Amino acid sequence: MNDSAEISGHYQKDNKHQMYGELSQIIQNFDKINIKEIKSTIQDIHENIFEEDLNIVIDDLVNLYFKEINEGKDYNVRKQHILDYINNLKINLNEVISWLLNNQDDSNSIYLLGYFNYNGIGMDTNIQKSFELYQKAVDLENNAAQCELAIMYVCGRGVDKNHEKVFKLTEKLAKKEFPSGIYSLGYCYHKGIGTYPDYKKAFELYQKATDLGNSTGMINLGFCYYNGIGTEVNKQKSFELYQKAADLGNSTGMIKLGNFYKDGIEVKINKQKALELYKKAANMENKFAQCKLALMYENGDGIKKDMNQAIYWYKKSFKQGYEYAQSKLKFLLKK
């Protein structure tokens, strides 16, 4: 799998790729674009952009994204990296979408258009359309699309929940030795999704994903050690795994580690350290961290009580759909 250094290398080896510095203005923000307008301007793609250049861009975007899925990077972080990648190449998002709409003959282009539809990147969010495109890409054996489709089936977003399909998709990825598939298959055994619960099997798969560097696998392995799921209770091991995941930039790992410092589990109580970890995760748009941070401000727990800050962070958490934050916010606003 290409890393970011290898990706950028495509454009340093060939002189024609110098044209990226002469493309349309750097994207400052990604305003919504009317799909009908895009379709009418498909032939207006910047004259300096070669077909093979955008083919490389699309492939590299998908490879980069799938690499970060396998590393266990946060969803919001991965999404921002997609936008940053396009921005750094100084390609107008309109041009990328126009090209995708006119080039739906390979799995990466199909998948990426589905991803843009799902996330409302450059267009209105269209979950049904994204599902159709993901399914089409899955039929062409696209690995990233298999991950996304499994998530849609397990969450029931835009499609009926289907645990059997979740299990089949993740098992297929796991057989290819992708860390994301191995972790997800472990989760299926952990929660009994499309199969009977098997805690020992789940633990083994989480361990394997951890060994391959997947930070989400580290968090779930830490959870197993903390609660004695498929193994003996070992809270020190759990702490070490959460620390490792946090060091890799996983916001859930930061929350878990913050809980240890806040409650004095395996370490001395350190409210300031907990606050720093919650704040870092909250700034990564983790709704649970935002709520925890709000609670600390509300109660003056390790920090000076600040109801304005509490309300601010509850609002951010609520906007992302966390119901507990909503109830807390209503209570504070009544007061």
mmCIF file of C-alpha atoms in Angstrom:
data_model
loop_
_atom_site.group_PDB
_atom_site.id
_atom_site.type_symbol
_atom_site.label_atom_id
_atom_site.label_comp_id
_atom_site.label_asym_id
_atom_site.label_seq_id
_atom_site.Cartn_x
_atom_site.Cartn_y
_atom_site.Cartn_z
ATOM 1 C CA MET A 1 0.000 0.000 0.000
ATOM 2 C CA ASN A 2 1.429 3.388 -0.983
ATOM 3 C CA ASP A 3 2.249 5.802 1.839
ATOM 4 C CA SER A 4 1.948 9.583 1.454
ATOM 5 C CA ALA A 5 5.607 9.925 0.462
ATOM 6 C CA GLU A 6 5.173 7.375 -2.312
ATOM 7 C CA ILE A 7 1.989 9.073 -3.433
ATOM 8 C CA SER A 8 3.630 12.459 -3.809
ATOM 9 C CA GLY A 9 6.491 10.774 -5.652
ATOM 10 C CA HIS A 10 4.292 10.195 -8.689
ATOM 11 C CA TYR A 11 4.400 13.895 -9.398
ATOM 12 C CA GLN A 12 8.106 14.446 -8.925
ATOM 13 C CA LYS A 13 9.302 11.866 -11.429
ATOM 14 C CA ASP A 14 7.602 13.233 -14.523
ATOM 15 C CA ASN A 15 8.037 16.810 -15.728
ATOM 16 C CA LYS A 16 4.515 17.054 -17.030
ATOM 17 C CA HIS A 17 3.229 16.880 -13.471
ATOM 18 C CA GLN A 18 4.669 20.344 -12.890
ATOM 19 C CA MET A 19 1.417 21.562 -14.386
ATOM 20 C CA TYR A 20 -0.244 20.996 -11.001
ATOM 21 C CA GLY A 21 1.297 24.255 -9.845
ATOM 22 C CA GLU A 22 -0.558 26.042 -12.646
ATOM 23 C CA LEU A 23 -4.004 24.608 -12.032
ATOM 24 C CA SER A 24 -6.989 26.542 -10.791
ATOM 25 C CA GLN A 25 -6.943 28.397 -7.461
ATOM 26 C CA ILE A 26 -6.238 26.536 -4.243
ATOM 27 C CA ILE A 27 -9.473 25.369 -2.674
ATOM 28 C CA GLN A 28 -10.149 27.509 0.389
ATOM 29 C CA ASN A 29 -13.418 25.771 1.124
ATOM 30 C CA PHE A 30 -15.487 23.098 -0.551
ATOM 31 C CA ASP A 31 -18.727 24.869 -1.471
ATOM 32 C CA LYS A 32 -21.687 22.811 -2.607
ATOM 33 C CA ILE A 33 -21.886 22.277 -6.350
ATOM 34 C CA ASN A 34 -25.049 21.589 -8.284
ATOM 35 C CA ILE A 35 -24.716 18.197 -9.963
ATOM 36 C CA LYS A 36 -26.670 19.373 -13.013
ATOM 37 C CA GLU A 37 -24.183 22.196 -13.473
ATOM 38 C CA ILE A 38 -21.309 19.732 -13.198
ATOM 39 C CA LYS A 39 -22.776 17.425 -15.820
ATOM 40 C CA SER A 40 -23.144 20.338 -18.208
ATOM 41 C CA THR A 41 -19.484 21.239 -17.854
ATOM 42 C CA ILE A 42 -17.913 17.802 -18.075
ATOM 43 C CA GLN A 43 -15.987 18.866 -21.151
ATOM 44 C CA ASP A 44 -14.671 22.009 -19.429
ATOM 45 C CA ILE A 45 -12.035 20.285 -17.318
ATOM 46 C CA HIS A 46 -8.831 22.315 -17.181
ATOM 47 C CA GLU A 47 -7.004 21.826 -20.463
ATOM 48 C CA ASN A 48 -3.706 21.076 -18.701
ATOM 49 C CA ILE A 49 -5.090 18.052 -16.854
ATOM 50 C CA PHE A 50 -4.280 14.848 -18.681
ATOM 51 C CA GLU A 51 -6.538 11.817 -18.431
ATOM 52 C CA GLU A 52 -3.739 9.712 -16.948
ATOM 53 C CA ASP A 53 -3.006 12.424 -14.375
ATOM 54 C CA LEU A 54 -6.491 12.318 -12.898
ATOM 55 C CA ASN A 55 -6.438 8.539 -13.072
ATOM 56 C CA ILE A 56 -3.357 8.648 -10.853
ATOM 57 C CA VAL A 57 -4.990 11.189 -8.520
ATOM 58 C CA ILE A 58 -8.103 9.030 -8.079
ATOM 59 C CA ASP A 59 -6.094 5.868 -7.489
ATOM 60 C CA ASP A 60 -3.813 7.604 -5.005
ATOM 61 C CA LEU A 61 -6.741 9.133 -3.128
ATOM 62 C CA VAL A 62 -8.373 5.736 -2.694
ATOM 63 C CA ASN A 63 -5.074 4.033 -1.824
ATOM 64 C CA LEU A 64 -4.300 6.720 0.760
ATOM 65 C CA TYR A 65 -7.768 6.464 2.280
ATOM 66 C CA PHE A 66 -7.709 2.665 2.454
ATOM 67 C CA LYS A 67 -4.220 2.756 3.978
ATOM 68 C CA GLU A 68 -5.538 5.003 6.744
ATOM 69 C CA ILE A 69 -8.542 2.736 7.295
ATOM 70 C CA ASN A 70 -6.091 -0.110 7.875
ATOM 71 C CA GLU A 71 -4.126 2.062 10.297
ATOM 72 C CA GLY A 72 -7.321 2.760 12.242
ATOM 73 C CA LYS A 73 -7.279 6.525 11.771
ATOM 74 C CA ASP A 74 -10.379 8.471 12.821
ATOM 75 C CA TYR A 75 -13.156 8.911 10.261
ATOM 76 C CA ASN A 76 -12.981 12.723 10.399
ATOM 77 C CA VAL A 77 -9.201 12.660 10.050
ATOM 78 C CA ARG A 78 -9.400 10.459 6.967
ATOM 79 C CA LYS A 79 -12.008 12.722 5.426
ATOM 80 C CA GLN A 80 -9.887 15.820 6.032
ATOM 81 C CA HIS A 81 -6.878 14.130 4.455
ATOM 82 C CA ILE A 82 -8.905 13.539 1.277
ATOM 83 C CA LEU A 83 -9.710 17.242 1.105
ATOM 84 C CA ASP A 84 -6.130 18.224 1.951
ATOM 85 C CA TYR A 85 -4.747 15.967 -0.761
ATOM 86 C CA ILE A 86 -6.897 17.596 -3.437
ATOM 87 C CA ASN A 87 -6.120 21.038 -2.053
ATOM 88 C CA ASN A 88 -2.358 20.439 -1.990
ATOM 89 C CA LEU A 89 -2.379 19.427 -5.649
ATOM 90 C CA LYS A 90 -4.204 22.691 -6.436
ATOM 91 C CA ILE A 91 -6.932 20.886 -8.342
ATOM 92 C CA ASN A 92 -10.424 22.345 -8.266
ATOM 93 C CA LEU A 93 -12.879 19.949 -6.624
ATOM 94 C CA ASN A 94 -15.373 20.677 -9.418
ATOM 95 C CA GLU A 95 -12.871 19.283 -11.919
ATOM 96 C CA VAL A 96 -12.385 16.097 -9.906
ATOM 97 C CA ILE A 97 -16.128 15.473 -9.609
ATOM 98 C CA SER A 98 -16.680 16.268 -13.293
ATOM 99 C CA TRP A 99 -14.064 13.712 -14.223
ATOM 100 C CA LEU A 100 -15.559 11.103 -11.860
ATOM 101 C CA LEU A 101 -19.020 11.574 -13.342
ATOM 102 C CA ASN A 102 -17.627 10.989 -16.819
ATOM 103 C CA ASN A 103 -15.321 8.089 -15.914
ATOM 104 C CA GLN A 104 -17.263 5.400 -14.096
ATOM 105 C CA ASP A 105 -15.500 2.451 -15.685
ATOM 106 C CA ASP A 106 -13.140 1.413 -12.872
ATOM 107 C CA SER A 107 -13.783 0.502 -9.230
ATOM 108 C CA ASN A 108 -11.787 3.336 -7.642
ATOM 109 C CA SER A 109 -13.674 6.032 -9.565
ATOM 110 C CA ILE A 110 -16.983 4.392 -8.724
ATOM 111 C CA TYR A 111 -16.044 4.100 -5.052
ATOM 112 C CA LEU A 112 -14.774 7.668 -4.726
ATOM 113 C CA LEU A 113 -17.927 9.120 -6.277
ATOM 114 C CA GLY A 114 -19.885 7.053 -3.760
ATOM 115 C CA TYR A 115 -17.711 8.430 -0.958
ATOM 116 C CA PHE A 116 -18.349 12.007 -2.098
ATOM 117 C CA ASN A 117 -22.100 11.316 -2.191
ATOM 118 C CA TYR A 118 -22.035 9.755 1.269
ATOM 119 C CA ASN A 119 -20.125 12.643 2.850
ATOM 120 C CA GLY A 120 -21.620 15.523 0.882
ATOM 121 C CA ILE A 121 -18.236 16.511 -0.561
ATOM 122 C CA GLY A 122 -18.852 18.934 -3.412
ATOM 123 C CA MET A 123 -22.485 17.844 -3.657
ATOM 124 C CA ASP A 124 -25.551 17.276 -1.510
ATOM 125 C CA THR A 125 -25.402 14.143 0.632
ATOM 126 C CA ASN A 126 -27.098 11.222 -1.100
ATOM 127 C CA ILE A 127 -26.898 8.051 0.987
ATOM 128 C CA GLN A 128 -28.942 5.943 -1.427
ATOM 129 C CA LYS A 129 -26.699 6.903 -4.337
ATOM 130 C CA SER A 130 -23.584 6.162 -2.305
ATOM 131 C CA PHE A 131 -24.946 2.718 -1.418
ATOM 132 C CA GLU A 132 -25.559 1.938 -5.093
ATOM 133 C CA LEU A 133 -22.052 3.058 -6.036
ATOM 134 C CA TYR A 134 -20.418 1.173 -3.163
ATOM 135 C CA GLN A 135 -22.278 -1.987 -4.180
ATOM 136 C CA LYS A 136 -21.150 -1.554 -7.773
ATOM 137 C CA ALA A 137 -17.540 -1.099 -6.628
ATOM 138 C CA VAL A 138 -17.799 -4.135 -4.335
ATOM 139 C CA ASP A 139 -18.941 -6.214 -7.300
ATOM 140 C CA LEU A 140 -15.619 -5.179 -8.900
ATOM 141 C CA GLU A 141 -13.707 -6.344 -5.785
ATOM 142 C CA ASN A 142 -12.885 -2.856 -4.472
ATOM 143 C CA ASN A 143 -11.498 -3.258 -0.938
ATOM 144 C CA ALA A 144 -12.309 0.240 0.336
ATOM 145 C CA ALA A 145 -15.897 -0.115 -0.859
ATOM 146 C CA GLN A 146 -16.198 -3.412 1.031
ATOM 147 C CA CYS A 147 -15.281 -1.584 4.244
ATOM 148 C CA GLU A 148 -17.805 1.178 3.641
ATOM 149 C CA LEU A 149 -20.599 -1.180 2.664
ATOM 150 C CA ALA A 150 -20.045 -3.296 5.777
ATOM 151 C CA ILE A 151 -20.383 -0.151 7.920
ATOM 152 C CA MET A 152 -23.636 0.778 6.181
ATOM 153 C CA TYR A 153 -25.046 -2.707 6.774
ATOM 154 C CA VAL A 154 -24.050 -2.815 10.433
ATOM 155 C CA CYS A 155 -25.394 0.695 11.152
ATOM 156 C CA GLY A 156 -28.445 0.457 8.917
ATOM 157 C CA ARG A 157 -27.764 3.839 7.371
ATOM 158 C CA GLY A 158 -29.439 4.068 3.971
ATOM 159 C CA VAL A 159 -30.053 0.340 3.937
ATOM 160 C CA ASP A 160 -31.631 -2.308 6.163
ATOM 161 C CA LYS A 161 -29.253 -3.838 8.691
ATOM 162 C CA ASN A 162 -27.851 -7.101 7.428
ATOM 163 C CA HIS A 163 -25.434 -8.830 9.775
ATOM 164 C CA GLU A 164 -24.833 -11.778 7.458
ATOM 165 C CA LYS A 165 -23.546 -9.439 4.760
ATOM 166 C CA VAL A 166 -21.411 -7.587 7.311
ATOM 167 C CA PHE A 167 -19.763 -10.857 8.316
ATOM 168 C CA LYS A 168 -19.158 -11.950 4.716
ATOM 169 C CA LEU A 169 -17.635 -8.599 3.720
ATOM 170 C CA THR A 170 -15.317 -8.418 6.724
ATOM 171 C CA GLU A 171 -14.322 -12.084 6.444
ATOM 172 C CA LYS A 172 -13.350 -11.487 2.830
ATOM 173 C CA LEU A 173 -11.136 -8.532 3.805
ATOM 174 C CA ALA A 174 -9.624 -10.479 6.697
ATOM 175 C CA LYS A 175 -8.662 -13.342 4.373
ATOM 176 C CA LYS A 176 -6.702 -10.798 2.354
ATOM 177 C CA GLU A 177 -4.804 -9.928 5.552
ATOM 178 C CA PHE A 178 -6.039 -6.328 5.680
ATOM 179 C CA PRO A 179 -5.855 -5.055 9.298
ATOM 180 C CA SER A 180 -9.229 -3.304 8.967
ATOM 181 C CA GLY A 181 -10.877 -6.553 7.920
ATOM 182 C CA ILE A 182 -9.159 -8.520 10.691
ATOM 183 C CA TYR A 183 -10.279 -6.000 13.331
ATOM 184 C CA SER A 184 -13.825 -5.873 11.928
ATOM 185 C CA LEU A 185 -14.082 -9.656 11.847
ATOM 186 C CA GLY A 186 -12.983 -9.668 15.483
ATOM 187 C CA TYR A 187 -15.781 -7.222 16.234
ATOM 188 C CA CYS A 188 -18.266 -9.547 14.532
ATOM 189 C CA TYR A 189 -17.171 -12.416 16.799
ATOM 190 C CA HIS A 190 -17.160 -10.087 19.815
ATOM 191 C CA LYS A 191 -20.717 -8.855 19.256
ATOM 192 C CA GLY A 192 -22.187 -11.872 17.475
ATOM 193 C CA ILE A 193 -22.700 -10.031 14.177
ATOM 194 C CA GLY A 194 -23.538 -12.582 11.496
ATOM 195 C CA THR A 195 -22.079 -15.352 13.647
ATOM 196 C CA TYR A 196 -22.164 -16.747 17.173
ATOM 197 C CA PRO A 197 -20.197 -14.753 19.773
ATOM 198 C CA ASP A 198 -16.706 -16.154 20.282
ATOM 199 C CA TYR A 199 -14.709 -14.020 22.715
ATOM 200 C CA LYS A 200 -11.514 -16.002 22.349
ATOM 201 C CA LYS A 201 -11.653 -15.654 18.560
ATOM 202 C CA ALA A 202 -12.401 -11.942 18.905
ATOM 203 C CA PHE A 203 -9.425 -11.481 21.213
ATOM 204 C CA GLU A 204 -7.115 -13.315 18.802
ATOM 205 C CA LEU A 205 -8.249 -11.187 15.862
ATOM 206 C CA TYR A 206 -7.900 -7.945 17.820
ATOM 207 C CA GLN A 207 -4.378 -9.053 18.763
ATOM 208 C CA LYS A 208 -3.543 -9.768 15.128
ATOM 209 C CA ALA A 209 -4.900 -6.376 14.006
ATOM 210 C CA THR A 210 -2.880 -4.727 16.784
ATOM 211 C CA ASP A 211 0.285 -6.496 15.660
ATOM 212 C CA LEU A 212 -0.344 -5.094 12.174
ATOM 213 C CA GLY A 213 -0.544 -1.552 13.568
ATOM 214 C CA ASN A 214 -4.316 -0.972 13.580
ATOM 215 C CA SER A 215 -5.074 1.496 16.386
ATOM 216 C CA THR A 216 -8.756 0.530 16.568
ATOM 217 C CA GLY A 217 -7.672 -3.051 17.136
ATOM 218 C CA MET A 218 -5.479 -1.777 19.990
ATOM 219 C CA ILE A 219 -8.451 -0.081 21.626
ATOM 220 C CA ASN A 220 -10.645 -3.177 21.432
ATOM 221 C CA LEU A 221 -7.806 -5.379 22.614
ATOM 222 C CA GLY A 222 -7.372 -2.992 25.539
ATOM 223 C CA PHE A 223 -11.100 -3.309 26.251
ATOM 224 C CA CYS A 224 -10.726 -7.091 26.318
ATOM 225 C CA TYR A 225 -7.861 -6.886 28.799
ATOM 226 C CA TYR A 226 -9.764 -4.389 30.947
ATOM 227 C CA ASN A 227 -12.890 -6.539 31.157
ATOM 228 C CA GLY A 228 -11.423 -10.023 30.853
ATOM 229 C CA ILE A 229 -13.020 -10.773 27.480
ATOM 230 C CA GLY A 230 -11.333 -13.767 25.866
ATOM 231 C CA THR A 231 -8.399 -13.356 28.236
ATOM 232 C CA GLU A 232 -7.492 -12.635 31.855
ATOM 233 C CA VAL A 233 -8.061 -9.143 33.272
ATOM 234 C CA ASN A 234 -4.900 -7.062 32.893
ATOM 235 C CA LYS A 235 -5.555 -3.339 33.348
ATOM 236 C CA GLN A 236 -1.892 -2.444 33.014
ATOM 237 C CA LYS A 237 -1.873 -4.044 29.568
ATOM 238 C CA SER A 238 -5.069 -2.165 28.778
ATOM 239 C CA PHE A 239 -3.424 1.123 29.784
ATOM 240 C CA GLU A 240 -0.420 0.404 27.566
ATOM 241 C CA LEU A 241 -2.636 -0.337 24.561
ATOM 242 C CA TYR A 242 -4.692 2.826 25.040
ATOM 243 C CA GLN A 243 -1.464 4.808 25.338
ATOM 244 C CA LYS A 244 -0.191 3.321 22.087
ATOM 245 C CA ALA A 245 -3.456 4.071 20.262
ATOM 246 C CA ALA A 246 -3.471 7.639 21.594
ATOM 247 C CA ASP A 247 0.128 8.115 20.459
ATOM 248 C CA LEU A 248 -0.977 7.065 16.978
ATOM 249 C CA GLY A 249 -3.566 9.861 16.982
ATOM 250 C CA ASN A 250 -6.675 7.791 17.669
ATOM 251 C CA SER A 251 -9.181 10.014 19.486
ATOM 252 C CA THR A 252 -10.965 7.079 21.158
ATOM 253 C CA GLY A 253 -7.597 5.956 22.502
ATOM 254 C CA MET A 254 -7.146 9.453 23.932
ATOM 255 C CA ILE A 255 -10.507 9.235 25.718
ATOM 256 C CA LYS A 256 -9.759 5.788 27.135
ATOM 257 C CA LEU A 257 -6.350 6.946 28.331
ATOM 258 C CA GLY A 258 -7.899 10.097 29.773
ATOM 259 C CA ASN A 259 -10.299 7.948 31.789
ATOM 260 C CA PHE A 260 -7.359 6.138 33.374
ATOM 261 C CA TYR A 261 -5.758 9.421 34.427
ATOM 262 C CA LYS A 262 -9.034 10.923 35.582
ATOM 263 C CA ASP A 263 -9.974 7.962 37.779
ATOM 264 C CA GLY A 264 -6.482 6.884 38.807
ATOM 265 C CA ILE A 265 -6.555 3.460 37.128
ATOM 266 C CA GLU A 266 -3.054 1.956 37.064
ATOM 267 C CA VAL A 267 -1.648 5.505 37.407
ATOM 268 C CA LYS A 268 -1.893 8.356 39.889
ATOM 269 C CA ILE A 269 -4.927 10.590 39.422
ATOM 270 C CA ASN A 270 -3.993 13.395 37.052
ATOM 271 C CA LYS A 271 -7.014 15.520 36.121
ATOM 272 C CA GLN A 272 -4.871 17.925 34.098
ATOM 273 C CA LYS A 273 -3.584 15.080 31.921
ATOM 274 C CA ALA A 274 -7.124 13.787 31.480
ATOM 275 C CA LEU A 275 -8.301 17.259 30.508
ATOM 276 C CA GLU A 276 -5.535 17.595 27.922
ATOM 277 C CA LEU A 277 -6.416 14.244 26.366
ATOM 278 C CA TYR A 278 -10.150 14.976 26.280
ATOM 279 C CA LYS A 279 -9.488 18.388 24.764
ATOM 280 C CA LYS A 280 -7.239 16.965 22.066
ATOM 281 C CA ALA A 281 -9.840 14.361 21.134
ATOM 282 C CA ALA A 282 -12.635 16.961 21.275
ATOM 283 C CA ASN A 283 -10.760 19.132 18.801
ATOM 284 C CA MET A 284 -10.665 16.116 16.501
ATOM 285 C CA GLU A 285 -14.492 16.282 16.505
ATOM 286 C CA ASN A 286 -14.969 13.249 18.758
ATOM 287 C CA LYS A 287 -18.461 13.772 20.193
ATOM 288 C CA PHE A 288 -17.820 11.656 23.294
ATOM 289 C CA ALA A 289 -14.675 13.602 24.139
ATOM 290 C CA GLN A 290 -16.580 16.860 23.646
ATOM 291 C CA CYS A 291 -19.176 15.699 26.154
ATOM 292 C CA LYS A 292 -16.542 14.584 28.672
ATOM 293 C CA LEU A 293 -14.810 17.934 28.357
ATOM 294 C CA ALA A 294 -18.124 19.708 28.896
ATOM 295 C CA LEU A 295 -18.711 17.657 32.059
ATOM 296 C CA MET A 296 -15.362 18.705 33.474
ATOM 297 C CA TYR A 297 -16.148 22.368 32.836
ATOM 298 C CA GLU A 298 -19.651 21.968 34.270
ATOM 299 C CA ASN A 299 -18.448 20.356 37.479
ATOM 300 C CA GLY A 300 -15.149 22.188 37.862
ATOM 301 C CA ASP A 301 -13.466 18.810 37.841
ATOM 302 C CA GLY A 302 -9.737 19.481 37.608
ATOM 303 C CA ILE A 303 -10.384 22.875 36.085
ATOM 304 C CA LYS A 304 -12.154 26.098 37.005
ATOM 305 C CA LYS A 305 -15.910 25.758 36.581
ATOM 306 C CA ASP A 306 -17.004 27.463 33.358
ATOM 307 C CA MET A 307 -20.635 27.045 32.318
ATOM 308 C CA ASN A 308 -20.120 28.874 29.029
ATOM 309 C CA GLN A 309 -17.434 26.378 28.033
ATOM 310 C CA ALA A 310 -19.629 23.507 29.223
ATOM 311 C CA ILE A 311 -22.516 24.700 27.054
ATOM 312 C CA TYR A 312 -20.163 25.259 24.107
ATOM 313 C CA TRP A 313 -18.857 21.691 24.172
ATOM 314 C CA TYR A 314 -22.271 20.151 24.865
ATOM 315 C CA LYS A 315 -23.584 21.965 21.807
ATOM 316 C CA LYS A 316 -20.778 20.610 19.616
ATOM 317 C CA SER A 317 -21.379 17.090 20.881
ATOM 318 C CA PHE A 318 -25.141 17.394 20.416
ATOM 319 C CA LYS A 319 -24.713 18.635 16.827
ATOM 320 C CA GLN A 320 -23.002 15.332 16.092
ATOM 321 C CA GLY A 321 -25.977 13.416 17.427
ATOM 322 C CA TYR A 322 -24.934 12.476 20.973
ATOM 323 C CA GLU A 323 -28.230 12.277 22.867
ATOM 324 C CA TYR A 324 -26.711 12.455 26.346
ATOM 325 C CA ALA A 325 -25.123 15.790 25.414
ATOM 326 C CA GLN A 326 -28.542 16.970 24.269
ATOM 327 C CA SER A 327 -30.139 16.149 27.626
ATOM 328 C CA LYS A 328 -27.309 17.883 29.516
ATOM 329 C CA LEU A 329 -27.575 20.929 27.309
ATOM 330 C CA LYS A 330 -31.327 21.227 27.844
ATOM 331 C CA PHE A 331 -30.827 20.974 31.587
ATOM 332 C CA LEU A 332 -28.165 23.695 31.683
ATOM 333 C CA LEU A 333 -30.089 26.060 29.417
ATOM 334 C CA LYS A 334 -33.156 25.736 31.660
ATOM 335 C CA LYS A 335 -31.047 26.736 34.646
#
